[in-house]
Coordinates of C-alpha atoms in Angstrom, one line a residue:
X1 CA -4.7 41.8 -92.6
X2 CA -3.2 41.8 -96.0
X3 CA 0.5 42.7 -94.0
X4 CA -0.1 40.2 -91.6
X5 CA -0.7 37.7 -94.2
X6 CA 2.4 38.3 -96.0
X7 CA 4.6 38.7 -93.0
X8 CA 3.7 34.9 -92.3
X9 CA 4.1 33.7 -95.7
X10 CA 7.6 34.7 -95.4
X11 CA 8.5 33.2 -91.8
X12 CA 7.5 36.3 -89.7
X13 CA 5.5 36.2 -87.1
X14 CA 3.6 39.6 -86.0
X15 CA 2.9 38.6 -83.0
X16 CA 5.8 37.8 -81.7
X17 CA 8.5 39.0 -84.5
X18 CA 7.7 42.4 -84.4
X19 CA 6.0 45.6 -82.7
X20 CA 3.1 46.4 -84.7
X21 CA 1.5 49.4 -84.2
X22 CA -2.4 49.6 -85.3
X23 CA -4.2 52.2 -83.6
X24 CA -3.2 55.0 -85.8
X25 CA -5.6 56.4 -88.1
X26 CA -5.1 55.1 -91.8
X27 CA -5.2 59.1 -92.8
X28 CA -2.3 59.9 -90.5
X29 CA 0.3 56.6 -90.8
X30 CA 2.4 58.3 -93.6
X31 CA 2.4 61.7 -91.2
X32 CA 2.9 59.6 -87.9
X33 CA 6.0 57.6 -90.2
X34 CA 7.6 61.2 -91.0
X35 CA 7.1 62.6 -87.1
X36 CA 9.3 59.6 -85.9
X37 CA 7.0 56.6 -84.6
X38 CA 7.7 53.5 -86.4
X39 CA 10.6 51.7 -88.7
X40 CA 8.1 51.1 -91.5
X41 CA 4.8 51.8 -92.7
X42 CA 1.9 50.5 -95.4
X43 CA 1.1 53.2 -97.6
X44 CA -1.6 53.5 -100.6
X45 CA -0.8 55.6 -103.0
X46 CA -0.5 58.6 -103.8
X47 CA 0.8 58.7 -99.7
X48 CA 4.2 56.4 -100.9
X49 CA 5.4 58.2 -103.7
X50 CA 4.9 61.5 -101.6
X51 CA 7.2 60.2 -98.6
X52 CA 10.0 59.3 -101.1
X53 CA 10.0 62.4 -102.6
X54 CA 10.2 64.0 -99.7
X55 CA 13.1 61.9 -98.5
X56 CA 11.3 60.1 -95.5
X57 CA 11.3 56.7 -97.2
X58 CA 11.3 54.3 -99.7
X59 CA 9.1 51.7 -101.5
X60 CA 10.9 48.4 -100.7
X61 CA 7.8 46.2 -101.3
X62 CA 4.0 45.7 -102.8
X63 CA 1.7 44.4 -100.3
X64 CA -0.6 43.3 -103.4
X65 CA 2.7 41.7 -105.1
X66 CA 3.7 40.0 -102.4
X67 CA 0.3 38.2 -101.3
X68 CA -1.4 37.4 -105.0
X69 CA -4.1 38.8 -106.5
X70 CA -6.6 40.3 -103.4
X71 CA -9.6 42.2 -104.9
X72 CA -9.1 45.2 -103.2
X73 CA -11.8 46.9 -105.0
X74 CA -15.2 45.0 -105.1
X75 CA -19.1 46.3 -105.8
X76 CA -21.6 45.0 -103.4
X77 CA -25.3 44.9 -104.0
X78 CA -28.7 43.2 -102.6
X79 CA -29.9 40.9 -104.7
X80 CA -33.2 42.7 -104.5
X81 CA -31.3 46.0 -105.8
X82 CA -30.2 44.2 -109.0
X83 CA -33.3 42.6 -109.8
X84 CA -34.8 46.5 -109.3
X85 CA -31.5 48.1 -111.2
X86 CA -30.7 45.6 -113.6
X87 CA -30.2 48.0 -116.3
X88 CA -28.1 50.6 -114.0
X89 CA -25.7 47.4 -113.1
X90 CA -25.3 46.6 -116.4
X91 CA -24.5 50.2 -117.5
X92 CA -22.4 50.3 -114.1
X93 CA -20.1 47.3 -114.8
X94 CA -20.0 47.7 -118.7
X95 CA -18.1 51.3 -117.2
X96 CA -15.9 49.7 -115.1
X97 CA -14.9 46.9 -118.0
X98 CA -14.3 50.1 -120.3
X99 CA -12.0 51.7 -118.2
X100 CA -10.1 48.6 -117.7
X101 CA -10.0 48.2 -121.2
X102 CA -8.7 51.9 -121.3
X103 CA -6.2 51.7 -118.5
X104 CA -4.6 48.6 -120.1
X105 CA -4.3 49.9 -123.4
X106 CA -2.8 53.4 -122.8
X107 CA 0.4 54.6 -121.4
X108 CA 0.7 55.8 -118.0
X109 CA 1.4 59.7 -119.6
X110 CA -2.2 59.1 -121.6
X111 CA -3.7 57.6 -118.3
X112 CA -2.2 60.6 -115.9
X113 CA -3.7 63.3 -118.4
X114 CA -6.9 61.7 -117.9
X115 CA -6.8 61.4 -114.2
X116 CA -5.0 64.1 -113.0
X117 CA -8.3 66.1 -112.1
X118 CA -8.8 63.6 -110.1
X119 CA -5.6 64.0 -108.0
X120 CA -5.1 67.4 -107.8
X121 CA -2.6 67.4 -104.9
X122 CA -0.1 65.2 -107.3
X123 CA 2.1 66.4 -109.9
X124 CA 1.5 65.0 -113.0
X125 CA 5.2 63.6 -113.1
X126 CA 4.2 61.2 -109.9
X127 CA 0.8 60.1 -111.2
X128 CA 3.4 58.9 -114.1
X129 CA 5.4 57.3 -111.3
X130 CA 2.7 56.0 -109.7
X131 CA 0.7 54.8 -112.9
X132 CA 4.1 52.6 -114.6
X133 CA 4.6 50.9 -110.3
X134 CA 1.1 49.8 -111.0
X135 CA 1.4 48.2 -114.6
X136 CA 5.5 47.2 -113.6
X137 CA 3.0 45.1 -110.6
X138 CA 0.7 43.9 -112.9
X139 CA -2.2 45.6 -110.5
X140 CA -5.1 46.4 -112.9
X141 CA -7.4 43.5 -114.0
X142 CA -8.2 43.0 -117.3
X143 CA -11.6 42.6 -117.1
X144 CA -14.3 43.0 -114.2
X145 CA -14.8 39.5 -113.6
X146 CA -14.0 38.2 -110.5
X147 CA -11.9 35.0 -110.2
X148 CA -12.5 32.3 -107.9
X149 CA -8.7 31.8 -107.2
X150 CA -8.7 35.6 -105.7
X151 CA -12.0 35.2 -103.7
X152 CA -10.6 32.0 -102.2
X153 CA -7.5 34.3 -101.6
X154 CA -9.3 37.1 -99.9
X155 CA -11.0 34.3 -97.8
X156 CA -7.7 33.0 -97.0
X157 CA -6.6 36.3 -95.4
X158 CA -9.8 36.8 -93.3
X159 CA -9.9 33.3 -91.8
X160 CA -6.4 33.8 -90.8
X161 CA -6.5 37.0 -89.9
X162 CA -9.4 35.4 -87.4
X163 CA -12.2 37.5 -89.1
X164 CA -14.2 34.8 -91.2
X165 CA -16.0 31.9 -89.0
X166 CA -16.3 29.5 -92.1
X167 CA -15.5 30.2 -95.8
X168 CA -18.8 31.3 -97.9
X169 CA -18.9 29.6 -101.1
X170 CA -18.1 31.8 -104.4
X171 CA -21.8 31.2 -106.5
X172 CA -23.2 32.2 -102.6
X173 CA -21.5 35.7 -103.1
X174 CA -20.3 36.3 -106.9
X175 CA -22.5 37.1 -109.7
X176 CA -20.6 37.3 -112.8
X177 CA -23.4 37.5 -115.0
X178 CA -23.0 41.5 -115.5
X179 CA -19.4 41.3 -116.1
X180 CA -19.7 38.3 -118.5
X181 CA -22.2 40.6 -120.3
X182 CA -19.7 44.1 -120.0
X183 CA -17.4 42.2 -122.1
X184 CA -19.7 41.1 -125.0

């Protein structure tokens, strides 16, 4: 959706401009690129750095870049689960807002040694790539508080995208109250 979304905001229409292929399995698209079937291809990483090393392509754009800020990475819970859990939410997020803090206050190389356990299958020297594409993009938030501007963003995509009937207002969905508090 994300793709789609920025292929119209620059004049292309994927409907009609180009051959889009969507049935492929999101674990096989960089392996389905490198066997021949498509021009191009949306990668995460590490999947992106891996096909340029290897020669089979090249990072010419960032989907996230290119649209504005989309919260990819969101935590969902019932509001009955938080009133239940208050205390594990609030140790939860005050986590999260402490690894941000860590993430944007180290260098990828302090970063990499941290979360190379993590990512066994990648060299250390392409976490580092990966890690300075990221902060080059601006990609990690700051803090774990979720803006409006990027909700109304996400909603943006998903109406478009012909997902969303009617957009949901943010106080219906977003509870910054634990983030306000990680931050404290």
């Amino acid at each position: 959706m994300i793709f789609e979304y920025v292929l119209k905001k620059n004049g292309i229409d994927p409907e009609k401009d180009i051959h889009m292929i969507q049935n492929i399995d999101f674990a096989n698209t960089a392996g389905a690129f490198t066997g021949g079937t498509g021009d191009f291809t949306v990668e995460f990483e590490p999947n992106a750095t891996s096909l340029e090393k290897e020669g089979a392509g090249h990072v010419v754009a960032s989907l996230g870049v290119e649209s504005g800020y989309v919260p990819y990475t969101t935590y969902c819970a019932k509001k009955s689960y938080l009133k239940e859990n208050a205390d594990t939410v609030k140790g939860f997020t005050k986590a999260i807002a402490k690894g941000q803090q860590y993430v944007n206050s180290h260098t990828a190389e302090e970063i990499a040694d941290i979360i190379s356990p993590q990512f066994k299958e990648t060299s250390k020297k392409d976490l580092i790539k990966i890690l300075k594409r990221y902060m080059e993009q601006d990609t990690y938030k700051e803090t774990p508080v979720f803006d409006e501007d990027s909700y109304d963003l996400l909603q943006d995509i998903l109406n478009e995208a012909g997902e969303l009937k009617e957009k949901i207002p943010f106080d219906t969905l977003v509870d910054n109250s634990y983030a306000k508090e990680a931050l404290k």
